[in-house]
mmCIF file of C-alpha atoms in Angstrom:
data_model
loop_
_atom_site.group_PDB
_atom_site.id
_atom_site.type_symbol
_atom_site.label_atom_id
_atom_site.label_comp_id
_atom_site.label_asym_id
_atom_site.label_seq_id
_atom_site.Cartn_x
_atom_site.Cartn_y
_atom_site.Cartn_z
ATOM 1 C CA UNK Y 8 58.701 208.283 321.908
ATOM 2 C CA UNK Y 9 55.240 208.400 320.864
ATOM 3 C CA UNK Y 10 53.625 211.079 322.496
ATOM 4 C CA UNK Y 11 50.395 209.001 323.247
ATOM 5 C CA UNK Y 12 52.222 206.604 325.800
ATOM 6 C CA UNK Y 13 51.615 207.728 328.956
ATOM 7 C CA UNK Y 14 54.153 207.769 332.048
ATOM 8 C CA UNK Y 15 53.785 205.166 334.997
ATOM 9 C CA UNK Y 16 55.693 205.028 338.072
ATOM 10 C CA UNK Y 17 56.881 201.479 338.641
ATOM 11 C CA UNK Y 18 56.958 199.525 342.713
ATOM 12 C CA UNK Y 19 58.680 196.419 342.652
ATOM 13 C CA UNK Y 20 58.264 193.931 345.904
ATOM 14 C CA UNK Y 21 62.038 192.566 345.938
ATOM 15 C CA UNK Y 22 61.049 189.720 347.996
ATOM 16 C CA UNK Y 23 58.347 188.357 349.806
ATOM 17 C CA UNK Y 24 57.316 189.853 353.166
ATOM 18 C CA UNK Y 25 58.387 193.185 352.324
ATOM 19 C CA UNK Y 26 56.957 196.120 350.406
ATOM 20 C CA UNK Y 27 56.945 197.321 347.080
ATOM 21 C CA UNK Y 28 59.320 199.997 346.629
ATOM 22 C CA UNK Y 29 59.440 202.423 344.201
ATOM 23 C CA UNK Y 30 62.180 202.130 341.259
ATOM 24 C CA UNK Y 31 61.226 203.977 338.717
ATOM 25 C CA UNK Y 32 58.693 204.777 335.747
ATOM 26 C CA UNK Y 33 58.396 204.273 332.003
ATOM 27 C CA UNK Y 34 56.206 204.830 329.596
ATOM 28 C CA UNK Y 35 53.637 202.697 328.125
ATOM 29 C CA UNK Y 36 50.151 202.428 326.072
ATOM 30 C CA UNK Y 37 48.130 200.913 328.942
ATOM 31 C CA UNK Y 38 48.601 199.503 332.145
ATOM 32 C CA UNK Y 39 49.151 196.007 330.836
ATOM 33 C CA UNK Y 40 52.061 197.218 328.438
ATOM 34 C CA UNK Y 41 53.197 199.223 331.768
ATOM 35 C CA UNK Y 42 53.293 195.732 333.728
ATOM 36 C CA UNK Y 43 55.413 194.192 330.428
ATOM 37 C CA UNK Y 44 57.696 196.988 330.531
ATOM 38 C CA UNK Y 45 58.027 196.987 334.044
ATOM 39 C CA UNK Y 46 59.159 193.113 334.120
ATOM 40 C CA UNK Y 47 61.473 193.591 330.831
ATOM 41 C CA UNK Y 48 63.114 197.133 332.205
ATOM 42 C CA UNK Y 49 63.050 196.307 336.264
ATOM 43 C CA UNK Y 50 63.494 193.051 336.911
ATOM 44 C CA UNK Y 51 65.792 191.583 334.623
ATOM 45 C CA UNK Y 52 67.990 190.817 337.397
ATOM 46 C CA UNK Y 53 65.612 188.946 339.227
ATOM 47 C CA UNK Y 54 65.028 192.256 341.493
ATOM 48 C CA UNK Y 55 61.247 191.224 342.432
ATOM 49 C CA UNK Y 56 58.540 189.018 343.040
ATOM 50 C CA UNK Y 57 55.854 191.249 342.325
ATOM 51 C CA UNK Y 58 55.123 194.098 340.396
ATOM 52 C CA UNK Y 59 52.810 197.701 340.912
ATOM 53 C CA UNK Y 60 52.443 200.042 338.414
ATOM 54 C CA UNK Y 61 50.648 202.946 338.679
ATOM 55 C CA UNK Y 62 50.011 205.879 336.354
ATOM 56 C CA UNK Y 63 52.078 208.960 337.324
ATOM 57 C CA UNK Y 64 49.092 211.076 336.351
ATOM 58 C CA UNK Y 65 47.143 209.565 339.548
ATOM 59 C CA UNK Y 66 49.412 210.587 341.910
ATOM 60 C CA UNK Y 67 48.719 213.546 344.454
ATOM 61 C CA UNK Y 68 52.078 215.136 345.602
ATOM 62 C CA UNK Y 69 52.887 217.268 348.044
ATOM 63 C CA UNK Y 70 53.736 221.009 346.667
ATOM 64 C CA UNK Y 71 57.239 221.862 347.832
ATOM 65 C CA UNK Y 72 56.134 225.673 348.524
ATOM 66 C CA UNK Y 73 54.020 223.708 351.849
ATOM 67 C CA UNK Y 74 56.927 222.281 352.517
ATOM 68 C CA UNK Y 75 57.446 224.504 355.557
ATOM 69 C CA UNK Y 76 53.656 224.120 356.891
ATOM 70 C CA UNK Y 77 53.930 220.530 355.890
ATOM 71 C CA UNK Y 78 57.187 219.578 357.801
ATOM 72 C CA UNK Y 79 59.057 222.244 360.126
ATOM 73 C CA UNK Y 80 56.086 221.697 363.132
ATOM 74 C CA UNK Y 81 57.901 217.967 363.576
ATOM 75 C CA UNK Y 82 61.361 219.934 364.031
ATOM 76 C CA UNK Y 83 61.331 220.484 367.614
ATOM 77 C CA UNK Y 84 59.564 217.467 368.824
ATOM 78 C CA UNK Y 85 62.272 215.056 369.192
ATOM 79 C CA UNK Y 86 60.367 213.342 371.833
ATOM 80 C CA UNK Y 87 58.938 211.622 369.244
ATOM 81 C CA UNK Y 88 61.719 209.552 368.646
ATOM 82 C CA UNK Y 89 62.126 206.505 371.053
ATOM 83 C CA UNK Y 90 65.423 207.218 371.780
ATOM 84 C CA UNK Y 91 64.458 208.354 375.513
ATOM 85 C CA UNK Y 92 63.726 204.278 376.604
ATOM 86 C CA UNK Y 93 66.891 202.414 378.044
ATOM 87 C CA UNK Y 94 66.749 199.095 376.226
ATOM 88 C CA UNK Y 95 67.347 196.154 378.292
ATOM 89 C CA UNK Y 96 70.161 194.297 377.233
ATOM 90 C CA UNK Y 97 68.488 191.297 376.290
ATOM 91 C CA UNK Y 98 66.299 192.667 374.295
ATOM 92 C CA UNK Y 99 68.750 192.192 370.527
ATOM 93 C CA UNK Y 100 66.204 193.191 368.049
ATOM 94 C CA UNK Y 101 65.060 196.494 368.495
ATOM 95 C CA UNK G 24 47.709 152.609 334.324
ATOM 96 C CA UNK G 25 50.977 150.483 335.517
ATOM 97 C CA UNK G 26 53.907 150.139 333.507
ATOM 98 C CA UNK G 27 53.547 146.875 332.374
ATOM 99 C CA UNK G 28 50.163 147.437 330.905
ATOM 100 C CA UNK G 29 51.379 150.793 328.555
ATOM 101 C CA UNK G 30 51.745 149.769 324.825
ATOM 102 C CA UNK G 31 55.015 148.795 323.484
ATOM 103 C CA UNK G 32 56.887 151.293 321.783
ATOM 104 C CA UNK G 33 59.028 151.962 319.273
ATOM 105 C CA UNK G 34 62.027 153.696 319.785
ATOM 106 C CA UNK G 35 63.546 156.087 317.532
ATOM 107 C CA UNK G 36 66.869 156.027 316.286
ATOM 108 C CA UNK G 37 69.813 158.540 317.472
ATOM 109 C CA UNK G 38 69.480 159.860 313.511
ATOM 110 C CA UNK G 39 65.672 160.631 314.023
ATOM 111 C CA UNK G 40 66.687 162.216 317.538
ATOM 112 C CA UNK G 41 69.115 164.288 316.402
ATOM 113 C CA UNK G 42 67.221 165.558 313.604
ATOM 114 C CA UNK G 43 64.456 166.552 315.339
ATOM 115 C CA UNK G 44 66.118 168.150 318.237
ATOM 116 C CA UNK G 45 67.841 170.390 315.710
ATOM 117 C CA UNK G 46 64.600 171.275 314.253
ATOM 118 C CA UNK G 47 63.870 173.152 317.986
ATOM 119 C CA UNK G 48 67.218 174.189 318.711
ATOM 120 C CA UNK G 49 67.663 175.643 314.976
ATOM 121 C CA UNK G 50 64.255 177.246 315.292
ATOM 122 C CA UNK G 51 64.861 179.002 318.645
ATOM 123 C CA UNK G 52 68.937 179.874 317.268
ATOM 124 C CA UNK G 53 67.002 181.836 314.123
ATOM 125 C CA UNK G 54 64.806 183.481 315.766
ATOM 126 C CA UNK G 55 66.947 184.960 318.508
ATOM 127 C CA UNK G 56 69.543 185.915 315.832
ATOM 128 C CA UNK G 57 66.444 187.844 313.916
ATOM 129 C CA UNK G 58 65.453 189.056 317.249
ATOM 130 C CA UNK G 59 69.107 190.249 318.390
ATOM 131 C CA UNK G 60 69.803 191.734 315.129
ATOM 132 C CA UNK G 61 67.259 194.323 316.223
ATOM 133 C CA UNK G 62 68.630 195.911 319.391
ATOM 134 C CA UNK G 63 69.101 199.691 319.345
ATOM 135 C CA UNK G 64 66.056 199.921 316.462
ATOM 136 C CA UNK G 65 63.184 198.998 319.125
ATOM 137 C CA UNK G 66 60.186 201.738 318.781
ATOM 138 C CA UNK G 67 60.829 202.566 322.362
ATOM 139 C CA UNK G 68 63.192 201.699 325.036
ATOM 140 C CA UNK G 69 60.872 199.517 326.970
ATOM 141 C CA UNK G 70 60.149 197.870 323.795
ATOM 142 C CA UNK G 71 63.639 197.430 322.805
ATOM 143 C CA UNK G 72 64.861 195.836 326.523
ATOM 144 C CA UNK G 73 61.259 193.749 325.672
ATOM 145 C CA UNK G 74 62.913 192.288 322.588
ATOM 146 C CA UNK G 75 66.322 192.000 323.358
ATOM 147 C CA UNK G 76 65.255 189.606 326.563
ATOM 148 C CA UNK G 77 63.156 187.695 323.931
ATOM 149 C CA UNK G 78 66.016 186.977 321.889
ATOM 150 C CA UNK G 79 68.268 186.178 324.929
ATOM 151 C CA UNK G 80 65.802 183.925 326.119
ATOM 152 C CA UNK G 81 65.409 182.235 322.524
ATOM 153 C CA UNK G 82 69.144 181.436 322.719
ATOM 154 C CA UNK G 83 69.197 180.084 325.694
ATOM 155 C CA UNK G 84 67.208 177.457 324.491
ATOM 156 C CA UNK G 85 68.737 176.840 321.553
ATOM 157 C CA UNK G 86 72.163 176.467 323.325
ATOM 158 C CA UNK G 87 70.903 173.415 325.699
ATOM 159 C CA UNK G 88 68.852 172.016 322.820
ATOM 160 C CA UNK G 89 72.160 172.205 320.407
ATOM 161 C CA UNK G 90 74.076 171.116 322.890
ATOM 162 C CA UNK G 91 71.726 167.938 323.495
ATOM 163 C CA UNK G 92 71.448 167.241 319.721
ATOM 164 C CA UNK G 93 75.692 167.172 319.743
ATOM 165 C CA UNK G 94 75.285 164.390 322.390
ATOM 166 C CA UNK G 95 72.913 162.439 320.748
ATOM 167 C CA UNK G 96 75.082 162.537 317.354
ATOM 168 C CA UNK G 97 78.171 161.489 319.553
ATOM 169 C CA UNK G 98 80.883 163.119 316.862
ATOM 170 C CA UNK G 99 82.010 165.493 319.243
ATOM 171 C CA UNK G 100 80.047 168.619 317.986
ATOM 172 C CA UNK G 101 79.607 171.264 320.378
ATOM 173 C CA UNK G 102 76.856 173.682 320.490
ATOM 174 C CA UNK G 103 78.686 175.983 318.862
ATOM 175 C CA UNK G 104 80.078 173.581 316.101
ATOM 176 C CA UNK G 105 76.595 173.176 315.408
ATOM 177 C CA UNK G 106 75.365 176.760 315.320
ATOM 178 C CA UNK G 107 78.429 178.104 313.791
ATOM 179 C CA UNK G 108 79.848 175.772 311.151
ATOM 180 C CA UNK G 109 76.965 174.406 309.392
ATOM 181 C CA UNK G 110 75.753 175.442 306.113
ATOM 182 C CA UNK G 111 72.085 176.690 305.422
ATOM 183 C CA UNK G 112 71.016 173.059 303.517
ATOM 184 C CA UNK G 113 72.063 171.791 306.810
ATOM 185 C CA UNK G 114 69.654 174.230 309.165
ATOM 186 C CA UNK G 115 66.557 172.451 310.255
ATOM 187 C CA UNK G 116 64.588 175.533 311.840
ATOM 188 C CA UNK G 117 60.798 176.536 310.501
ATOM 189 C CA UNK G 118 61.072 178.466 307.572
ATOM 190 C CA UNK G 119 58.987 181.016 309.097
ATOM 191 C CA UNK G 120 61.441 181.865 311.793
ATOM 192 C CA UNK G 121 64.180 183.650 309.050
ATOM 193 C CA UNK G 122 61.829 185.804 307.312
ATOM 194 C CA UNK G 123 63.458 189.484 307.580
ATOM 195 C CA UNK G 124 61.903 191.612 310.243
ATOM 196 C CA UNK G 125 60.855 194.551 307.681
ATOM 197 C CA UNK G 126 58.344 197.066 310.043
ATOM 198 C CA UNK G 127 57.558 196.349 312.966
ATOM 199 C CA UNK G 128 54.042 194.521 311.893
ATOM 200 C CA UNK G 129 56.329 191.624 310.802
ATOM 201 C CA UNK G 130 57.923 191.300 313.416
ATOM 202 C CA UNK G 131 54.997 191.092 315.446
ATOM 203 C CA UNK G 132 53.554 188.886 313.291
ATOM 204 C CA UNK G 133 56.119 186.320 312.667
ATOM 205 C CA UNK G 134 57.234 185.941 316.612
ATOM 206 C CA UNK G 135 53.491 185.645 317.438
ATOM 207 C CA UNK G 136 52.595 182.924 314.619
ATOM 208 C CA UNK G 137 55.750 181.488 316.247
ATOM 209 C CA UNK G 138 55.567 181.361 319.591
ATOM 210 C CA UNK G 139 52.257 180.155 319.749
ATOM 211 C CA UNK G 140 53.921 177.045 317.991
ATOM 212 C CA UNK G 141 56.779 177.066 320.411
ATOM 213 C CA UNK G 142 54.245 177.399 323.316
ATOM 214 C CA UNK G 143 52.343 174.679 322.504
ATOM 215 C CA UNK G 144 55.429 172.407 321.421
ATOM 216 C CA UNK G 145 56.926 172.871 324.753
ATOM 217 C CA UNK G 146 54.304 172.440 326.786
ATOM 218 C CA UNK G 147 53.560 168.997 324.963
ATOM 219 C CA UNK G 148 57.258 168.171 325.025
ATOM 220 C CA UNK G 149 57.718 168.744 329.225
ATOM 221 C CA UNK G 150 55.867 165.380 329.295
ATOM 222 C CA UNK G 151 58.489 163.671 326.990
ATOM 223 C CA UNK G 152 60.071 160.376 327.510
ATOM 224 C CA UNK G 153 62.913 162.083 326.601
ATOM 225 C CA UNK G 154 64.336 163.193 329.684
ATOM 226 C CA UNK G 155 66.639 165.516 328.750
ATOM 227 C CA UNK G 156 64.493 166.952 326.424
ATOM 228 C CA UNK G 157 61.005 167.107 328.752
ATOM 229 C CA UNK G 158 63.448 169.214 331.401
ATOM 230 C CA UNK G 159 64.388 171.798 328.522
ATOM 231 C CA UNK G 160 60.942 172.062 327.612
ATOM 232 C CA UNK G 161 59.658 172.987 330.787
ATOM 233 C CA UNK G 162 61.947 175.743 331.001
ATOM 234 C CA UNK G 163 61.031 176.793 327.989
ATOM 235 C CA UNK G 164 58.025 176.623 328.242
ATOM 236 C CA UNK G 165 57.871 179.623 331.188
ATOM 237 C CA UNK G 166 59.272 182.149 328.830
ATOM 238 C CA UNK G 167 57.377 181.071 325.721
ATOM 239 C CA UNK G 168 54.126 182.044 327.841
ATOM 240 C CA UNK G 169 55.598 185.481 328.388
ATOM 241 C CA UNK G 170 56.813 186.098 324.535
ATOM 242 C CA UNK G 171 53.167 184.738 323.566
ATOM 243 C CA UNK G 172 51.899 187.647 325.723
ATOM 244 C CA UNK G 173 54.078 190.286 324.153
ATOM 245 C CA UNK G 174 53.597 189.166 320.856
ATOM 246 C CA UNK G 175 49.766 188.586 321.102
ATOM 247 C CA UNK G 176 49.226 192.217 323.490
ATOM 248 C CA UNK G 177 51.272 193.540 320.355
ATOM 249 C CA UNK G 178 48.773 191.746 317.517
ATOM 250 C CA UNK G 179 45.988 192.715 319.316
ATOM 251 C CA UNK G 180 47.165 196.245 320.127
ATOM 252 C CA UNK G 181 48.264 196.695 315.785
ATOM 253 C CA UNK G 182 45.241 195.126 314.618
ATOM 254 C CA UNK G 183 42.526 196.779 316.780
ATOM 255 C CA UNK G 184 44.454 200.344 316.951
ATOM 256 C CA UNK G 185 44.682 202.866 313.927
ATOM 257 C CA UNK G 186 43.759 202.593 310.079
ATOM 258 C CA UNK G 187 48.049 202.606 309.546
ATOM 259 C CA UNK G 188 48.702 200.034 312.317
ATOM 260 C CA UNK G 189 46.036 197.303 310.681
ATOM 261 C CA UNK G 190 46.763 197.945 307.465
ATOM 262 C CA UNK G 191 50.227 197.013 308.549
ATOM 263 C CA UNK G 192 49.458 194.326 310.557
ATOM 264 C CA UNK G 193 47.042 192.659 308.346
ATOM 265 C CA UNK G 194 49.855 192.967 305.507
ATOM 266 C CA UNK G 195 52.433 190.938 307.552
ATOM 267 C CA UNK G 196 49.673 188.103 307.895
ATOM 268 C CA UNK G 197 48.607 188.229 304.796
ATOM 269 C CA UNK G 198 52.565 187.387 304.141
ATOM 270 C CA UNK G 199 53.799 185.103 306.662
ATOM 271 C CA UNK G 200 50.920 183.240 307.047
ATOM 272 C CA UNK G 201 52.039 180.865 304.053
ATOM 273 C CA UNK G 202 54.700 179.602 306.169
ATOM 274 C CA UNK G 203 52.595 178.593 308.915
ATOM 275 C CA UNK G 204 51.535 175.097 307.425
ATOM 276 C CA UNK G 205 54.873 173.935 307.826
ATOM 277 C CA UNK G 206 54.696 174.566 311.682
ATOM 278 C CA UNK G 207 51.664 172.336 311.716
ATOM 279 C CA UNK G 208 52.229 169.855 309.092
ATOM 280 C CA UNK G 209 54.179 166.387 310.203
ATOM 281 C CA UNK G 210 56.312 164.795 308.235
ATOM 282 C CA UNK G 211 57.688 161.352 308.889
ATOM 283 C CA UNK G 212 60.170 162.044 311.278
ATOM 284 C CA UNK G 213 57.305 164.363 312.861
ATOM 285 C CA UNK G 214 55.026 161.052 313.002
ATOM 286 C CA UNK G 215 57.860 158.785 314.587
ATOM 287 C CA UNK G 216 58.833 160.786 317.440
ATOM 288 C CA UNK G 217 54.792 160.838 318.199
ATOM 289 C CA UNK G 218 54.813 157.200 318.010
ATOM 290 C CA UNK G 219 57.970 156.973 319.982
ATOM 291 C CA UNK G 220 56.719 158.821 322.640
ATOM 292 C CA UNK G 221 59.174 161.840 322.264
ATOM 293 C CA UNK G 222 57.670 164.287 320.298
ATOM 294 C CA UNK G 223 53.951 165.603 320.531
ATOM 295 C CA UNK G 224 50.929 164.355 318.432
ATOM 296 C CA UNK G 225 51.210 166.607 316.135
ATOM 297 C CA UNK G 226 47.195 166.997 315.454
ATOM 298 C CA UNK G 227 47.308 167.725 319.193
ATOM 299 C CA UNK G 228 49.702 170.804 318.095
ATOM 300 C CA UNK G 229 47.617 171.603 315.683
ATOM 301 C CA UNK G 230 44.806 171.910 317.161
ATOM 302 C CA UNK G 231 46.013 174.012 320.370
ATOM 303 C CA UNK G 232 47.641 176.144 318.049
ATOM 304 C CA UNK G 233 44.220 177.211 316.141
ATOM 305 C CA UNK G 234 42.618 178.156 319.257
ATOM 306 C CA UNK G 235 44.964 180.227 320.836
ATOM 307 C CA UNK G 236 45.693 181.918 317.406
ATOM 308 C CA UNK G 237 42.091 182.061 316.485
ATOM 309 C CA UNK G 238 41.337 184.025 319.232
ATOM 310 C CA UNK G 239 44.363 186.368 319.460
ATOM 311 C CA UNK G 240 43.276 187.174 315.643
ATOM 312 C CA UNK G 241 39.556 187.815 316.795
ATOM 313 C CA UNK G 242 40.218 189.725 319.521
ATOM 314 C CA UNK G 243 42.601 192.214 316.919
ATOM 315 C CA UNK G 244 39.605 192.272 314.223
ATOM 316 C CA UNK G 245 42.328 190.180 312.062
ATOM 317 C CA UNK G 246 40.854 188.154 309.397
ATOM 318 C CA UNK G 247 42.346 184.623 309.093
ATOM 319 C CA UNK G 248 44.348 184.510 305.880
ATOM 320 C CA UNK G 249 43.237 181.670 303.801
ATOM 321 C CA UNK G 250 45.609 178.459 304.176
ATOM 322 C CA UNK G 251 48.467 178.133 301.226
ATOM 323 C CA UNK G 252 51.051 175.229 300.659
ATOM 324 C CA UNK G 253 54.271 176.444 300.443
ATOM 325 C CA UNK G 254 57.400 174.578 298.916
ATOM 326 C CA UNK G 255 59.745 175.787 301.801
ATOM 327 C CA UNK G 256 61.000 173.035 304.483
ATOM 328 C CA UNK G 257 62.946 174.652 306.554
ATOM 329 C CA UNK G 258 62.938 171.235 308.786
ATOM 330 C CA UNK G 259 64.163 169.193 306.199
ATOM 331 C CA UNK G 260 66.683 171.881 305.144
ATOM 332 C CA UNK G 261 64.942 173.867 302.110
ATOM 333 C CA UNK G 262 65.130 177.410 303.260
ATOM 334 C CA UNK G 263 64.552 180.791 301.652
ATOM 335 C CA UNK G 264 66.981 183.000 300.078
ATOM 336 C CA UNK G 265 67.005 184.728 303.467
ATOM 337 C CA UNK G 266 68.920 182.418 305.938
ATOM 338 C CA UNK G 267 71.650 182.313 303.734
ATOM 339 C CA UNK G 268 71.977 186.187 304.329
ATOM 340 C CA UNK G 269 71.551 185.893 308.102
ATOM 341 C CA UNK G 270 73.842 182.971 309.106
ATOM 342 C CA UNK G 271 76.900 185.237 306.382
ATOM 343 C CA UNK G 272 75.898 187.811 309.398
ATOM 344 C CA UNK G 273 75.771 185.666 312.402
ATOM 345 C CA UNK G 274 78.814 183.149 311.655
ATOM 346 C CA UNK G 275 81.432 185.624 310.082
ATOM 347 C CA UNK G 276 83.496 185.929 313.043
ATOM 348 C CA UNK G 277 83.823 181.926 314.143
ATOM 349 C CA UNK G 278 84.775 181.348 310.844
ATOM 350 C CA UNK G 279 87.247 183.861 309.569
ATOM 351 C CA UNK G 280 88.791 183.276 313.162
ATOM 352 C CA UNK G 281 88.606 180.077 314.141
ATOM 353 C CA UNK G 282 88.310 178.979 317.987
ATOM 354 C CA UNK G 283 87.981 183.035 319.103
ATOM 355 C CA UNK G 284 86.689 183.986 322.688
ATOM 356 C CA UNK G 285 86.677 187.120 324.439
#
């Protein structure tokens, strides 16, 4: 691998109305060689409609060491979930 | 413009048909063998899954277009009959399409001088009176617009990236480009399926295929190599020394075992 090519993270949109998700990265040259790449490595199968790339160098990520800080504080407030409301019974999709 | 006032014309013979489909199929057949041959030796893995969809691509279209060209001859060859047990003399694909891949330059090079011809071919031939034919083409025609972006991002990416990379590109052109006159010449048979309303005008190919090559060669600070005729048909059957070496390669097994599957 040519250590020039730089590494994108790849978000394929399997079908229309719903989001990209992300599958995966490569590498590539430049973004337009990361969108080729993406459609001959990701979608061969006909997994998508549409295509992101992004380069992995442009993404902020959380640092696991605030993981605590970041996440424990939601721990004890299952309130949040709505699993307090009765549902009617008529009501299917919920 | 109703029917009735369109100009008479003439209609070409099942010989003429046949021949000329085999001049697509053949084309597409040779290149995806070249292309295939090449899996597992891509630069990179992207570029090797690239490729190898290419190639798969490539034969699909030679398989209908075989396939069609067995009808038309009504003798009860199959595609495979067709791919499989003829001899080189009796391959009508663009001589250009079985030249060796040697670096990766010539690949480039040779699948972009080619699928700019395939591009515009198709796209011409969706509006066929051929029927059978127009409905290949416009499939074709979808994925020869993606390998024309490969193979062009590629040109453009050798030509206008390092000293090694355009000295290597410019060296492919300067040696494949000899075989591009046969893409754009017509011969007869060329001529009659124009006038029959089957093939494309072939100045009309032509002239497409300048401009889209012209620019692609621009845009990688490529200099156009000046025109040569070359005495290589590959569409009336006079091939180079090479496809001999690729169909010993790509028919062995059919023909040492006869009828195999798996």
């Amino acid at each position: 691998m040519n250590e020039d090519w730089m590494l994108y993270e790849v978000f394929i949109r399997s079908r229309s109305g719903l989001e990209h998700k992300h599958v995966g990265s490569l590498h590539a040259a430049d973004a337009r060689m990361a969108l080729e790449h993406a459609r001959d490595t990701y979608t061969r199968r006909q997994e998508g409609v549409s295509i992101w790339v992004v380069r992995s160098s442009e993404i902020l990520a959380s640092d696991p060491a605030d993981a605590e800080a970041l996440f424990e504080p939601a721990r004890d407030k299952v309130y949040r979930h709505p699993t307090f409301y009765a549902i009617p019974e008529e009501v299917k999709n919920l | 413009m109703s029917p009735a006032a369109e100009p008479a014309r003439a209609t070409a013979s099942a010989e003429d048909r046949f021949e000329y489909v085999l001049r697509l199929g053949d084309t597409s057949l040779i290149a995806a063998q070249r292309l295939g041959a090449l899996l597992g030796h891509g630069p990179a893995l992207e570029e090797d899954l690239a490729i190898g969809n290419i190639a798969l691509d490539l034969l699909g279209q030679a398989r209908l277009l075989l396939a069609l060209a067995g009808r038309i001859e009504g003798r009860g060859r199959d595609e495979d009959a067709l791919a499989f047990l003829r001899d080189a003399g009796q391959f009508r694909n663009m001589a250009l399409a079985e030249q060796p891949d040697g670096d990766f330059a010539e690949t480039i090079v040779r699948q972009c001088l080619l699928d700019a011809w395939q591009l515009e071919t198709y796209e011409s031939l969706a509006g066929s009176r051929d029927r059978e034919l127009a409905d290949i083409a416009e499939k074709a025609v979808k994925e020869c617009r993606y390998h024309w972006r490969f193979s062009a991002g590629w040109l453009v990416r050798l030509g206008d990236g390092t000293t090694e990379s355009h000295t290597r590109v410019r060296a492919a052109l300067e040696k494949l480009w000899r075989f591009t006159d046969e893409l754009l010449s017509a011969d007869a048979l060329d001529a009659r399926m124009a006038v029959s309303g089957i093939g494309p005008a072939p100045a009309l190919i032509r002239e497409r295929w300048e401009t889209r090559v012209s620019a692609a060669l621009a845009e990688a600070k490529l200099e156009r190599p000046a025109q040569r005729h070359y005495p290589w048909h590959g569409k009336r059957g006079v091939h180079t020394e090479h496809l001999g070496h690729l169909l010993a390669e790509m028919q062995f097994l059919p023909r040492a075992y006869p009828g195999v599957s798996w």
